[in-house]
GROMACS .gro file of C-alpha atoms in nm:
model
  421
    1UNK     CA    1   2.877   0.561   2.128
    2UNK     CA    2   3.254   0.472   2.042
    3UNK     CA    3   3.130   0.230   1.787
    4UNK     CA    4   2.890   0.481   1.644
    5UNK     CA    5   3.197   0.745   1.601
    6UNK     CA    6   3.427   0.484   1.440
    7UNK     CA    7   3.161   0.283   1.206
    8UNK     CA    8   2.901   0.575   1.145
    9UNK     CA    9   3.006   0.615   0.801
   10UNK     CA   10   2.966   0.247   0.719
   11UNK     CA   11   2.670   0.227   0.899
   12UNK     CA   12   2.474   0.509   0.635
   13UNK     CA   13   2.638   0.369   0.363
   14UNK     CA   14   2.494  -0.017   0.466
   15UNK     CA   15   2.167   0.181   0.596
   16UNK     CA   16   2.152   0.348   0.221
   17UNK     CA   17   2.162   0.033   0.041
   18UNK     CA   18   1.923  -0.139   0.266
   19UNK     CA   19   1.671   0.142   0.213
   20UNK     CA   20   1.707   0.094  -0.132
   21UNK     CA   21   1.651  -0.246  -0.141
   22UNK     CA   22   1.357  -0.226   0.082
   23UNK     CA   23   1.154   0.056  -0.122
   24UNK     CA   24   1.276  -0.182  -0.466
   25UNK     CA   25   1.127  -0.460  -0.272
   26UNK     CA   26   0.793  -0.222  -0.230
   27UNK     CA   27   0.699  -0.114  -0.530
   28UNK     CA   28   0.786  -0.489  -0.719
   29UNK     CA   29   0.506  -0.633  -0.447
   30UNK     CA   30   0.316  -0.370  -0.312
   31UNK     CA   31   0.262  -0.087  -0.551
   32UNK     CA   32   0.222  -0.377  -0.824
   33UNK     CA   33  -0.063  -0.525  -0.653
   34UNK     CA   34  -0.167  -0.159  -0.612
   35UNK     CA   35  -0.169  -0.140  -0.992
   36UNK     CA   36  -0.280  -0.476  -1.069
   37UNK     CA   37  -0.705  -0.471  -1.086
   38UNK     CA   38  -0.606  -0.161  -1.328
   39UNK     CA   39  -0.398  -0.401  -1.605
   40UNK     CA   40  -0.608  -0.704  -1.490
   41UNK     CA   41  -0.914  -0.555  -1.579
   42UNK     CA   42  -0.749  -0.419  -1.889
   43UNK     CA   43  -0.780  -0.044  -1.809
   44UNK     CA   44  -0.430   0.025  -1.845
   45UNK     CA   45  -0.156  -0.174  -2.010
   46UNK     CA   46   0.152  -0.265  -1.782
   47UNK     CA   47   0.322  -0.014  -1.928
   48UNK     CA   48   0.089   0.287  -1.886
   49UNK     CA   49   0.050   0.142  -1.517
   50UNK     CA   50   0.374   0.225  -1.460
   51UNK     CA   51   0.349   0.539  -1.586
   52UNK     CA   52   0.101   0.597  -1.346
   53UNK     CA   53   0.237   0.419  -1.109
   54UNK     CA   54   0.564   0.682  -1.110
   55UNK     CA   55   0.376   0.994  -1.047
   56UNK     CA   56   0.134   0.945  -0.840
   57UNK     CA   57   0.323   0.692  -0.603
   58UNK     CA   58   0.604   0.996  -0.632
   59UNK     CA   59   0.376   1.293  -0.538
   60UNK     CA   60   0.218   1.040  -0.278
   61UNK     CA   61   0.576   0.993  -0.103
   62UNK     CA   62   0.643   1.298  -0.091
   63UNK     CA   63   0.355   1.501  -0.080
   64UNK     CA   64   0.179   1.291   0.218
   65UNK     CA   65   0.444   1.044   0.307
   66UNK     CA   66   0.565   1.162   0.630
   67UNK     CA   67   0.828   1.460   0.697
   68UNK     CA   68   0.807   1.386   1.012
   69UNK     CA   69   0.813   1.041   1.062
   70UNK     CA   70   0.742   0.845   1.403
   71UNK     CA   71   0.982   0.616   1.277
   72UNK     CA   72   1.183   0.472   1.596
   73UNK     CA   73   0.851   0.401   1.776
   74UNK     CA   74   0.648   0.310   1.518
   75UNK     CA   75   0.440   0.203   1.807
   76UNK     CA   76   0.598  -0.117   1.797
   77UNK     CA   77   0.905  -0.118   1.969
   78UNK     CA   78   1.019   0.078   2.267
   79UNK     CA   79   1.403   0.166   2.235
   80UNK     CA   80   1.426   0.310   2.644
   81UNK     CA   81   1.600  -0.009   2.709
   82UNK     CA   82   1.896   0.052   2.457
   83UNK     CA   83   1.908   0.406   2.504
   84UNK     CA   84   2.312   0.406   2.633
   85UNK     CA   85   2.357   0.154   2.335
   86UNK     CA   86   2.280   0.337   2.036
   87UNK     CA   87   2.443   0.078   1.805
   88UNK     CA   88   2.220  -0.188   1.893
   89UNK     CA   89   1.931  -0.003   1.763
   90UNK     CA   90   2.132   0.055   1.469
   91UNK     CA   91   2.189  -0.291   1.399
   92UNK     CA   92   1.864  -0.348   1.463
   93UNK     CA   93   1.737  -0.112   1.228
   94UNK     CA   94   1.946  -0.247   0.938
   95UNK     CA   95   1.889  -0.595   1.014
   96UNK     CA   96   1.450  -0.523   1.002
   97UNK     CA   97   1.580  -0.357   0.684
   98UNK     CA   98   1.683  -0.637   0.536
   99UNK     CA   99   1.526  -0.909   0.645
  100UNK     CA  100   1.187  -0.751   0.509
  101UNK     CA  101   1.379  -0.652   0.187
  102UNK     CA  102   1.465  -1.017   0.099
  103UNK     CA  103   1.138  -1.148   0.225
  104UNK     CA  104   0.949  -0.939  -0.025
  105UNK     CA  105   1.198  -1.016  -0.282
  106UNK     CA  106   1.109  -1.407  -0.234
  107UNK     CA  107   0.718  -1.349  -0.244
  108UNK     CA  108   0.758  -1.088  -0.570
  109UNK     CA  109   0.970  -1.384  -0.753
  110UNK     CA  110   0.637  -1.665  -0.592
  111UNK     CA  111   0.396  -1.369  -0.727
  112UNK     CA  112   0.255  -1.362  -0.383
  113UNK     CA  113   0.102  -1.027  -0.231
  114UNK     CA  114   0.211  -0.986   0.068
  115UNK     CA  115   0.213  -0.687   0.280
  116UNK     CA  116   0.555  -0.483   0.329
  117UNK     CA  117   0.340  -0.328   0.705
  118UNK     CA  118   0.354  -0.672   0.803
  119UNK     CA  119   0.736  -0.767   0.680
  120UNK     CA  120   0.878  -0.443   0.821
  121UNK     CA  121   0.644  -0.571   1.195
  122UNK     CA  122   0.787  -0.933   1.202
  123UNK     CA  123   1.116  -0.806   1.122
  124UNK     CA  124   1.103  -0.523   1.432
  125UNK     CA  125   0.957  -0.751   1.617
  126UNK     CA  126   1.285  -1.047   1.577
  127UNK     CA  127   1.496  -0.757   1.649
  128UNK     CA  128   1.346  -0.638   1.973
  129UNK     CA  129   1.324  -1.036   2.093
  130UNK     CA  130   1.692  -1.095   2.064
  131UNK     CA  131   1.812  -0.744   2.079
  132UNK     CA  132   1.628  -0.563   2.367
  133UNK     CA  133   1.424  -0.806   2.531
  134UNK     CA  134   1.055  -0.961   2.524
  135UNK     CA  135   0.941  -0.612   2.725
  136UNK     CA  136   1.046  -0.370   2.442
  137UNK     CA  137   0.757  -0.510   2.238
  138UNK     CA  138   0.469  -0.344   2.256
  139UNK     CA  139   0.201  -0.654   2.233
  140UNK     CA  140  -0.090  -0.450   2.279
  141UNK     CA  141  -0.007  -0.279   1.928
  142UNK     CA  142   0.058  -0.592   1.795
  143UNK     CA  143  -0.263  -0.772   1.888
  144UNK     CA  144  -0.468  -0.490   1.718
  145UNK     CA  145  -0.219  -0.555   1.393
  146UNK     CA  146  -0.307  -0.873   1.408
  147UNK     CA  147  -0.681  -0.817   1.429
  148UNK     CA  148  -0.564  -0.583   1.138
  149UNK     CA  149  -0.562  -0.824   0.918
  150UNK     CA  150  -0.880  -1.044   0.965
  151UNK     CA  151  -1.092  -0.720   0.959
  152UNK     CA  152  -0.965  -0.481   0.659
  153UNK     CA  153  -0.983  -0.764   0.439
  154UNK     CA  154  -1.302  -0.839   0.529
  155UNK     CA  155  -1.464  -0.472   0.490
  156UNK     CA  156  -1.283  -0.475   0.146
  157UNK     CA  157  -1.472  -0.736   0.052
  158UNK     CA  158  -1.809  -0.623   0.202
  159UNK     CA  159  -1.786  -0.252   0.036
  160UNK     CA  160  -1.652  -0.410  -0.302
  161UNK     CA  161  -1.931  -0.662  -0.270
  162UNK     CA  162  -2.211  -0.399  -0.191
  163UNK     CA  163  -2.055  -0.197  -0.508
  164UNK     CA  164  -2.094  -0.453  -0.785
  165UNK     CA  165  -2.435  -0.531  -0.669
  166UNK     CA  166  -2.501  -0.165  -0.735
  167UNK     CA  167  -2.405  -0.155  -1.062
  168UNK     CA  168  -2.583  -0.461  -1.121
  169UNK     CA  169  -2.877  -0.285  -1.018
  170UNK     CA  170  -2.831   0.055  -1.119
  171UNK     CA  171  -2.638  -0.041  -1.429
  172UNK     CA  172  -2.599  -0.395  -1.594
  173UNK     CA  173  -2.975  -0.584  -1.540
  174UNK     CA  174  -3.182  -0.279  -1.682
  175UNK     CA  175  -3.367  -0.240  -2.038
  176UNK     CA  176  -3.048   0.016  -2.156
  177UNK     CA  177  -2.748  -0.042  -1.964
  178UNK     CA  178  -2.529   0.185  -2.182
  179UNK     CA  179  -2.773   0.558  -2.090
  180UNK     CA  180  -2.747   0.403  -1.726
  181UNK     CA  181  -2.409   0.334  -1.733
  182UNK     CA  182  -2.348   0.738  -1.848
  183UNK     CA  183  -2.640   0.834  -1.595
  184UNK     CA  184  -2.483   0.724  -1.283
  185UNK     CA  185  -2.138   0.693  -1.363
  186UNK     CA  186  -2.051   1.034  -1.280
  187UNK     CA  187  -2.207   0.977  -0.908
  188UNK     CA  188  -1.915   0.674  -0.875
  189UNK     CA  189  -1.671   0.912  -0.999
  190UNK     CA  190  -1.773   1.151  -0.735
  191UNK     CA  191  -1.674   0.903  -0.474
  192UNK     CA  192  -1.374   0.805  -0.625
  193UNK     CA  193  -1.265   1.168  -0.599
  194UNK     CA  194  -1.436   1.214  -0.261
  195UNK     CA  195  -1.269   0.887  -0.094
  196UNK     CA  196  -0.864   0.957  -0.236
  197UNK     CA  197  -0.920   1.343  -0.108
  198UNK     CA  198  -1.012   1.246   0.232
  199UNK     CA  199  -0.725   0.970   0.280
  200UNK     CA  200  -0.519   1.269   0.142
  201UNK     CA  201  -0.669   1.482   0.383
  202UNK     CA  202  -0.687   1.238   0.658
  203UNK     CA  203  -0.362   1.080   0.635
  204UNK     CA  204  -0.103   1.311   0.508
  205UNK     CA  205  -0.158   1.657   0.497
  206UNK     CA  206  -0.045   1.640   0.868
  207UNK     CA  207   0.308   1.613   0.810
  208UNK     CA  208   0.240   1.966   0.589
  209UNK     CA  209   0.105   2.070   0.938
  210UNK     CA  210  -0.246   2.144   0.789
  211UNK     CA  211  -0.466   2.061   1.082
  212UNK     CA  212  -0.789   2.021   0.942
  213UNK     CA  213  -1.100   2.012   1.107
  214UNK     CA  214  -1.295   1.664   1.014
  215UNK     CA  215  -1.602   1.916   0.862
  216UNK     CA  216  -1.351   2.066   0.648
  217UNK     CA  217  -1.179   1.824   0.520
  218UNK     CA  218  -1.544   1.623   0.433
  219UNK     CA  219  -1.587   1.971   0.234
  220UNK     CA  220  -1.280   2.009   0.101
  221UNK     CA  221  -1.335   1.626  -0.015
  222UNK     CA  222  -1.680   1.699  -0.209
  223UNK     CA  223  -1.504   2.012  -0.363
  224UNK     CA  224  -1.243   1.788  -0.498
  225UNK     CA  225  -1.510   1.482  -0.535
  226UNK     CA  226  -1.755   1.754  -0.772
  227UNK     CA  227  -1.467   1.832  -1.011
  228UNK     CA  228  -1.329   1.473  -1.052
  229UNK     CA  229  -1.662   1.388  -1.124
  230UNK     CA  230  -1.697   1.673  -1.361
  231UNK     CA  231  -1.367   1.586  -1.534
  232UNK     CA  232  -1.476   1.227  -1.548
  233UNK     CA  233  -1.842   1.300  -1.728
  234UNK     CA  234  -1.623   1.488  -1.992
  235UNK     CA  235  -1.437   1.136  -2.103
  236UNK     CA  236  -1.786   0.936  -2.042
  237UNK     CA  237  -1.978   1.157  -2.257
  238UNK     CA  238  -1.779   1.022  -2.589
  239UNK     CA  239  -1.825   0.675  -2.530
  240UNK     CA  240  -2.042   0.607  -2.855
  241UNK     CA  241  -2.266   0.241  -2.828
  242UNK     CA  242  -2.087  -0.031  -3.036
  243UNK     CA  243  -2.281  -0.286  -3.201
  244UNK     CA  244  -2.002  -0.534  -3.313
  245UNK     CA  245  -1.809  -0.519  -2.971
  246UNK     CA  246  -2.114  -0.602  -2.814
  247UNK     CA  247  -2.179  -0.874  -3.037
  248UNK     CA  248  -1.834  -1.047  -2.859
  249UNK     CA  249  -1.940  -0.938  -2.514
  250UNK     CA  250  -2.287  -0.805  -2.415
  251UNK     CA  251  -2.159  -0.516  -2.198
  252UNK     CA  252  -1.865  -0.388  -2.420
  253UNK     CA  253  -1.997  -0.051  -2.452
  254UNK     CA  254  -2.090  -0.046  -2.069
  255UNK     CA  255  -1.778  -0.125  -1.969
  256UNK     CA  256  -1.605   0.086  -2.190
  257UNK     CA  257  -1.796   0.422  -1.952
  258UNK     CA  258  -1.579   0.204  -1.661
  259UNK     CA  259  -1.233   0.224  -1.841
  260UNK     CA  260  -1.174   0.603  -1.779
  261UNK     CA  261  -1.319   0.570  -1.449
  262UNK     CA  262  -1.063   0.306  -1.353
  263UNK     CA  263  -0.801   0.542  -1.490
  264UNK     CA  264  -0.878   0.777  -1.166
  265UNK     CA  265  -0.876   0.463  -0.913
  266UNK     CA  266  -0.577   0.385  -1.011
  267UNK     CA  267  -0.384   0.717  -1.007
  268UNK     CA  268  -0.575   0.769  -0.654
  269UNK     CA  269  -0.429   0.389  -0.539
  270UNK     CA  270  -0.112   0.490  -0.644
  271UNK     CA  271  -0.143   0.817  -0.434
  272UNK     CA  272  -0.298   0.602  -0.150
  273UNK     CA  273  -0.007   0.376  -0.158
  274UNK     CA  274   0.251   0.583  -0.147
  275UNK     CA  275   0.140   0.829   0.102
  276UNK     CA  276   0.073   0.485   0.335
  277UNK     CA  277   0.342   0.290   0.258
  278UNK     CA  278   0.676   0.410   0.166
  279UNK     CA  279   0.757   0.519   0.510
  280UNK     CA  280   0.771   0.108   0.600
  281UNK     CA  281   1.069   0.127   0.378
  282UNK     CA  282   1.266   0.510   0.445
  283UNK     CA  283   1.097   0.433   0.865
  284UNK     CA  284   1.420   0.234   0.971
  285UNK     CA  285   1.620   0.466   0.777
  286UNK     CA  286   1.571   0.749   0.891
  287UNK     CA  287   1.608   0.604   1.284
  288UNK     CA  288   1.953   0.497   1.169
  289UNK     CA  289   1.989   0.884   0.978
  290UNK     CA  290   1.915   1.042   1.323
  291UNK     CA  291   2.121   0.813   1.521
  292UNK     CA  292   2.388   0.832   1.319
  293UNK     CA  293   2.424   1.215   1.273
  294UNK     CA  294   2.333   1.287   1.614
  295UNK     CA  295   2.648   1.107   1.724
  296UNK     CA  296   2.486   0.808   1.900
  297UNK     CA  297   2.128   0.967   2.045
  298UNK     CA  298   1.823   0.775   2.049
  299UNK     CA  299   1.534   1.009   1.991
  300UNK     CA  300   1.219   0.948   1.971
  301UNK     CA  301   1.084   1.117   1.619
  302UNK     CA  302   1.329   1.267   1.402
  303UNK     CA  303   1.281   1.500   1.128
  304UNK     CA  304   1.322   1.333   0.739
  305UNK     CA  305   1.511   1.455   0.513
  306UNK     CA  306   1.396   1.501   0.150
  307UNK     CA  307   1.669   1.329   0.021
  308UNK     CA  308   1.543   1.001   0.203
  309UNK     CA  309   1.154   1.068   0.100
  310UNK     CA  310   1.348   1.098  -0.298
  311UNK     CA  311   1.545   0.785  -0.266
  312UNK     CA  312   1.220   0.573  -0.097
  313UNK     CA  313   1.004   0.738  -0.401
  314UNK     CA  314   1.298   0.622  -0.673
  315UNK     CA  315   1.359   0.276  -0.559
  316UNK     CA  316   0.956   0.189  -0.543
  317UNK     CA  317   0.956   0.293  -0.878
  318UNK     CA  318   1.248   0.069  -1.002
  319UNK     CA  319   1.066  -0.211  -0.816
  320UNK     CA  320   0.757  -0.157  -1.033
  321UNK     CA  321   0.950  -0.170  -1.271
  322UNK     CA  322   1.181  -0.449  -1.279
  323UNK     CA  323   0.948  -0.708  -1.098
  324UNK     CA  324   0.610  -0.593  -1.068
  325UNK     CA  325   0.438  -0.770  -1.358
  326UNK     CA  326   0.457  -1.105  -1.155
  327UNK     CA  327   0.265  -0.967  -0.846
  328UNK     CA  328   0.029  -0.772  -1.153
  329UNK     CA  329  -0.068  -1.103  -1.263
  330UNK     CA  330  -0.174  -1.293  -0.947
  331UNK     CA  331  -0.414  -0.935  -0.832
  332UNK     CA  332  -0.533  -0.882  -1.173
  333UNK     CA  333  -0.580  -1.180  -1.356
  334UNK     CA  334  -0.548  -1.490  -1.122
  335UNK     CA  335  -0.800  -1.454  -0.838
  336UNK     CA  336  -1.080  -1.377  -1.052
  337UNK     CA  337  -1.147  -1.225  -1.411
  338UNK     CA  338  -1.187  -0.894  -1.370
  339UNK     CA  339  -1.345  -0.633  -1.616
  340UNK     CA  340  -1.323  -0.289  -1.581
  341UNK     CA  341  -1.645  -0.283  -1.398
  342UNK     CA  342  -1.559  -0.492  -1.107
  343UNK     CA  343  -1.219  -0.384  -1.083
  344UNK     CA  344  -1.308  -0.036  -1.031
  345UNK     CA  345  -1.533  -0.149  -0.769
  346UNK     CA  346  -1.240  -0.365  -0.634
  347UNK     CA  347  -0.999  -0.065  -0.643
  348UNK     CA  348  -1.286   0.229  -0.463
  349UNK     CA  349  -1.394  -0.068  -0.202
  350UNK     CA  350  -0.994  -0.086  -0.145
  351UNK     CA  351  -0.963   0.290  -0.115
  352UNK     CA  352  -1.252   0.394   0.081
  353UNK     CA  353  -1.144   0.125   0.350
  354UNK     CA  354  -0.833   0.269   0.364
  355UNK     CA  355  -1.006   0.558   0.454
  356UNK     CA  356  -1.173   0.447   0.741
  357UNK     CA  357  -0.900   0.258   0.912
  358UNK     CA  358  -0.656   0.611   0.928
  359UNK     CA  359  -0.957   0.746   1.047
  360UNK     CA  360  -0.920   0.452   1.366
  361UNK     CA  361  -0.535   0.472   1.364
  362UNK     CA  362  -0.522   0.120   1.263
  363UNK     CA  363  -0.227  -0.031   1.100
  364UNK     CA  364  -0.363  -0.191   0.811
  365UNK     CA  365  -0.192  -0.326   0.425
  366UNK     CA  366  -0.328  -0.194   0.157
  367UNK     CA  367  -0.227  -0.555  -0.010
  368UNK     CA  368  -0.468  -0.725   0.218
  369UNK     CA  369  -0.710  -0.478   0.149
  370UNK     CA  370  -0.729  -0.469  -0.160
  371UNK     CA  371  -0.735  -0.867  -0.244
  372UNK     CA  372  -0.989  -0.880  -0.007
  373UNK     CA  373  -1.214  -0.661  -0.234
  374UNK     CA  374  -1.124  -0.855  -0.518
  375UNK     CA  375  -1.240  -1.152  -0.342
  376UNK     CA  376  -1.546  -0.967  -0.260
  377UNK     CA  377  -1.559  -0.897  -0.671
  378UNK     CA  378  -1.551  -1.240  -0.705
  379UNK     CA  379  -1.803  -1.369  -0.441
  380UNK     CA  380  -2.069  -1.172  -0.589
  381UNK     CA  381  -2.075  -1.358  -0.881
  382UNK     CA  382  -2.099  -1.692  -0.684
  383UNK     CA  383  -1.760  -1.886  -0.539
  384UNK     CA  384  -1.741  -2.059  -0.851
  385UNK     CA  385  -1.628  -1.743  -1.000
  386UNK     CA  386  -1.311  -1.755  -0.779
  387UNK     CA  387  -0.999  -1.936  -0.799
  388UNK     CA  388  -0.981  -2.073  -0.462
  389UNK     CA  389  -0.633  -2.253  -0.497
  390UNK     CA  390  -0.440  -1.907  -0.543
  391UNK     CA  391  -0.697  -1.779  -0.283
  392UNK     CA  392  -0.554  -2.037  -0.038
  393UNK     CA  393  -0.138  -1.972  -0.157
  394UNK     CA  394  -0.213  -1.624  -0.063
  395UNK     CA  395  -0.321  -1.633   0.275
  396UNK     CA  396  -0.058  -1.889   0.369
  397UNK     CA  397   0.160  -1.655   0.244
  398UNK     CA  398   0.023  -1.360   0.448
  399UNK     CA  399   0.079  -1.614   0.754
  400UNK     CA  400   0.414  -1.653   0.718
  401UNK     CA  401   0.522  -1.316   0.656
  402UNK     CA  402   0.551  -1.179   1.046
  403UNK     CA  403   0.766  -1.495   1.143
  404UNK     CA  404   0.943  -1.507   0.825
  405UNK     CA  405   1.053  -1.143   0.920
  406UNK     CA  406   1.140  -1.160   1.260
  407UNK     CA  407   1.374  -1.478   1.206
  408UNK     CA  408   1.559  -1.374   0.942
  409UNK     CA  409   1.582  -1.030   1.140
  410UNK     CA  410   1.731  -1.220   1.440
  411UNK     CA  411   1.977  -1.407   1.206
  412UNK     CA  412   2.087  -1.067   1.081
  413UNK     CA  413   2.116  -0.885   1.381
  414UNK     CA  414   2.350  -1.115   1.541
  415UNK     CA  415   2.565  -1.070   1.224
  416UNK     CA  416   2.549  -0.755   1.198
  417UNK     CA  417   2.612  -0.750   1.591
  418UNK     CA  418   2.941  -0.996   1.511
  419UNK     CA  419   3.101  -0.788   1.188
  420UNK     CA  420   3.078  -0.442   1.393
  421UNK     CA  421   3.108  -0.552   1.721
   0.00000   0.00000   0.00000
C-alpha cells in the first residue's frame, strides 16, 4: 500500500502511456487486418479504409466496448494471492502492457497478423508465473484459448468456403451473371446486416445493461438485417452492365454489385473489432485505474471510465494510421488475390463466426478468424490459388506470440519490480 501512496502518480502516468502504446499497437495490426480484404479486394482505397476504420472502430469502443470491464480477471489470472500487495499487480499490469505493445509493434513492422487476445494472454500469463505463482493461472481457461485458435480459424474458413461456392452457384456460372448478381445480392446484404446486429446485440449492448432476450435480439437483428438490405438494393440497382470492363475481366460488372456490399462488411468489421477488441488494450488499464485510485484495493471488476474507452478508441486509430498499410498488404493482397466477391465472403464468413463464438463465451481473435476465411477464399479455388509461403510465416507467427508475451512480460516485471521497489 505504502508504495502505492508514494508512486501512484507515476504509476497512471507510466499506465497512460502504456495504454497508449498498446491500443497504437492495435489498430496498426489488428484493425488493419480488419480493414485489409476491404483495400485488398479494392473496395476501398487505404485511405477511405481509414476513414472507415475511425468511426466505426470509435462507435464500436465505445458504444459496445465494455463500461464495465472484467478486466482484473479476465478469466485468466486470479489476483487472491496478491491481494495485501497491490503493487505487484500493478507492475504486473504495466509490464503485460508492454510487453504485448512491443510485440505487436515487431509483427506490424514483419507485416504479420497476429492477434493482440493472444499478446495481451502470453503477456498475463509471464506475469502471473513470476509474479504470483504457477496457481494464479487459470489453465483451464487457457486450454480452451488454445483450442481457440485451431477451431475459429477453421469455421472461418468453412463458412467463407461454403459462401463463394454460393455465389458461384447462385451468381458467377449462370447464362446472366450480372441480373443474378442484382437478384440475390440483396439476400447477402441481409445477412451482412443480420450477422453485425446480433454480435452488436450479443456482445455489447450488455455493458448498456440491455438484457435482451436471444428471440429478441434474432428480431431486432432481421429488423436491422431488412433495412441494410434495403439500403444496399438502392446502390445495386445503378450498377449499369459494362461491355469494355468486361472485355478486361469477365465479371467486372458482377463484381462491381459486390463493391458496395463490401462497403457494409467493412464498416460492420470495424464495429466488430472494436466492440471485441479494444478492451485487450484499456483491460490492464483500467485494473491499474482502480488500483490506483482506490488507494491500493484489488477488486475484482471496476467500473471504466470514458476517458479510458476515448483514449483506447484514439490510439487504435493513430495505429491505423501510421502503420497499418503493412499488415493491409499481407490480409489483402498476399495470401490470395482477392476481388470484391470473395472478399466480402471472406469478411461475412469472419463476422458471422464471430458471432457464434460470443454466443459460446469463447475467447477468440478476430485476426485468426478472419485469415482463416481468406484461406477458405482461397481453397475454393484450388491450393494453387494460395500463397502457401506467407500462409506458413503466419502461423509461425501466431505460435510465437503467447511465449513471446509472457517472456518479455517477465523481463519487465522484474524491472519494473527493481525501479519502484
Amino acid at each position: 500500500m505504502e508504495i502505492i501512496a508514494a508512486y501512484g502518480t507515476a504509476m497512471m502516468i507510466l499506465a497512460v502511456i502504456f495504454g497508449l502504446y498498446m491500443t497504437w499497437g492495435i489498430g496498426a495490426n489488428d484493425l488493419a487486418n480488419a480493414m485489409g480484404t476491404s483495400v485488398g479486394a479494392g473496395a476501398v482505397s487505404v485511405k477511405q479504409a481509414i476513414f472507415i476504420a475511425m468511426i466505426f472502430e470509435f462507435l464500436g469502443a465505445v458504444l459496445a466496448g465494455g463500461h464495465v470491464t472484467e478486466t482484473i480477471r479476465k478469466e485468466i489470472i486470479d489476483p487472491t494471492g496478491i491481494i495485501n500487495n497491490p503493487e505487484i499487480l500493478v507492475y504486473g499490469m504495466l509490464a503485460s502492457l508492454l510487453a504485448s505493445a512491443v510485440w505487436l509493434m515487431i509483427a506490424s513492422a514483419k507485416g504479420w497478423p497476429v492477434s493482440t487476445t493472444h499478446s495481451i494472454i502470453g503477456a498475463l500469463i509471464g506475469f502471473a508465473l513470476v509474479g504470483i505463482g504457477p496457481d494464479a493461472v487459470k489453465w483451464s481457461k487457457v486450454g480452451s484459448v488454445v483450442m481457440s485458435w485451431i477451431v475459429s480459424p477453421v469455421v472461418g474458413g468453412t463458412i467463407s468456403f461454403l459462401l463463394v461456392m454460393s455465389t458461384r452457384k447462385l451468381i458467377f456460372n449462370t447464362d446472366e451473371p450480372l441480373k443474378n448478381a442484382k437478384k440475390y445480392a440483396p439476400g447477402y446484404i441481409f445477412l451482412v446486416g443480420f450477422v453485425i446486429s446480433l454480435v452488436t446485440l450479443f456482445k455489447g449492448l450488455t455493458h448498456l445493461h440491455l438484457k435482451l432476450t436471444t428471440l429478441e435480439s434474432f428480431a431486432a437483428a432481421t429488423v436491422f438485417g431488412l433495412i441494410t438490405a434495403t439500403i444496399g438494393w438502392s446502390f445495386i440497382r445503378k450498377v449499369k452492365d459494362d461491355p469494355r470492363a468486361n472485355k478486361s475481366f469477365s465479371y467486372a460488372s458482377v463484381e462491381k454489385v459486390f463493391t458496395p456490399m463490401m462497403l457494409f462488411t467493412a464498416c460492420s468489421m470495424a464495429f466488430a473489432h472494436g466492440s471485441n477488441d479494444v478492451a485487450n488494450g484499456i483491460g490492464p488499464l483500467a485494473a491499474i485505474y482502480s488500483i490506483v485510485s482506490s488507494g491500493g484495493q484489488v477488486m475484482q471488476s471496476s467500473a471504466l471510465p470514458l476517458w479510458i474507452l476515448l483514449l483506447g478508441g484514439g490510439g487504435i486509430v493513430l495505429g491505423l494510421i501510421t502503420l497499418g498499410y503493412r499488415v493491409m498488404l499481407t490480409v489483402g493482397k498476399k495470401i490470395t488475390e482477392l476481388t470484391p466477391s470473395r472478399g466480402f465472403c471472406a469478411e461475412l464468413a469472419a463476422a458471422t463466426t464471430v458471432v457464434i463464438a460470443s454466443r459460446t463465451g469463447l475467447p477468440v481473435s478476430t485476426t485468426h478468424i478472419l485469415v482463416g476465411a481468406v484461406l477458405g477464399v482461397g481453397l475454393a479455388r484450388g491450393i494453387g490459388a494460395l500463397d502457401l509461403r506467407v500462409v506458413l510465416n503466419i502461423v509461425i507467427s501466431w505460435l510465437v506470440t503467447l511465449p513471446a508475451g509472457a517472456l518479455m512480460a517477465m523481463l519487465f516485471f522484474f524491472t519494473l519490480k527493481g525501479i519502484f521497489g
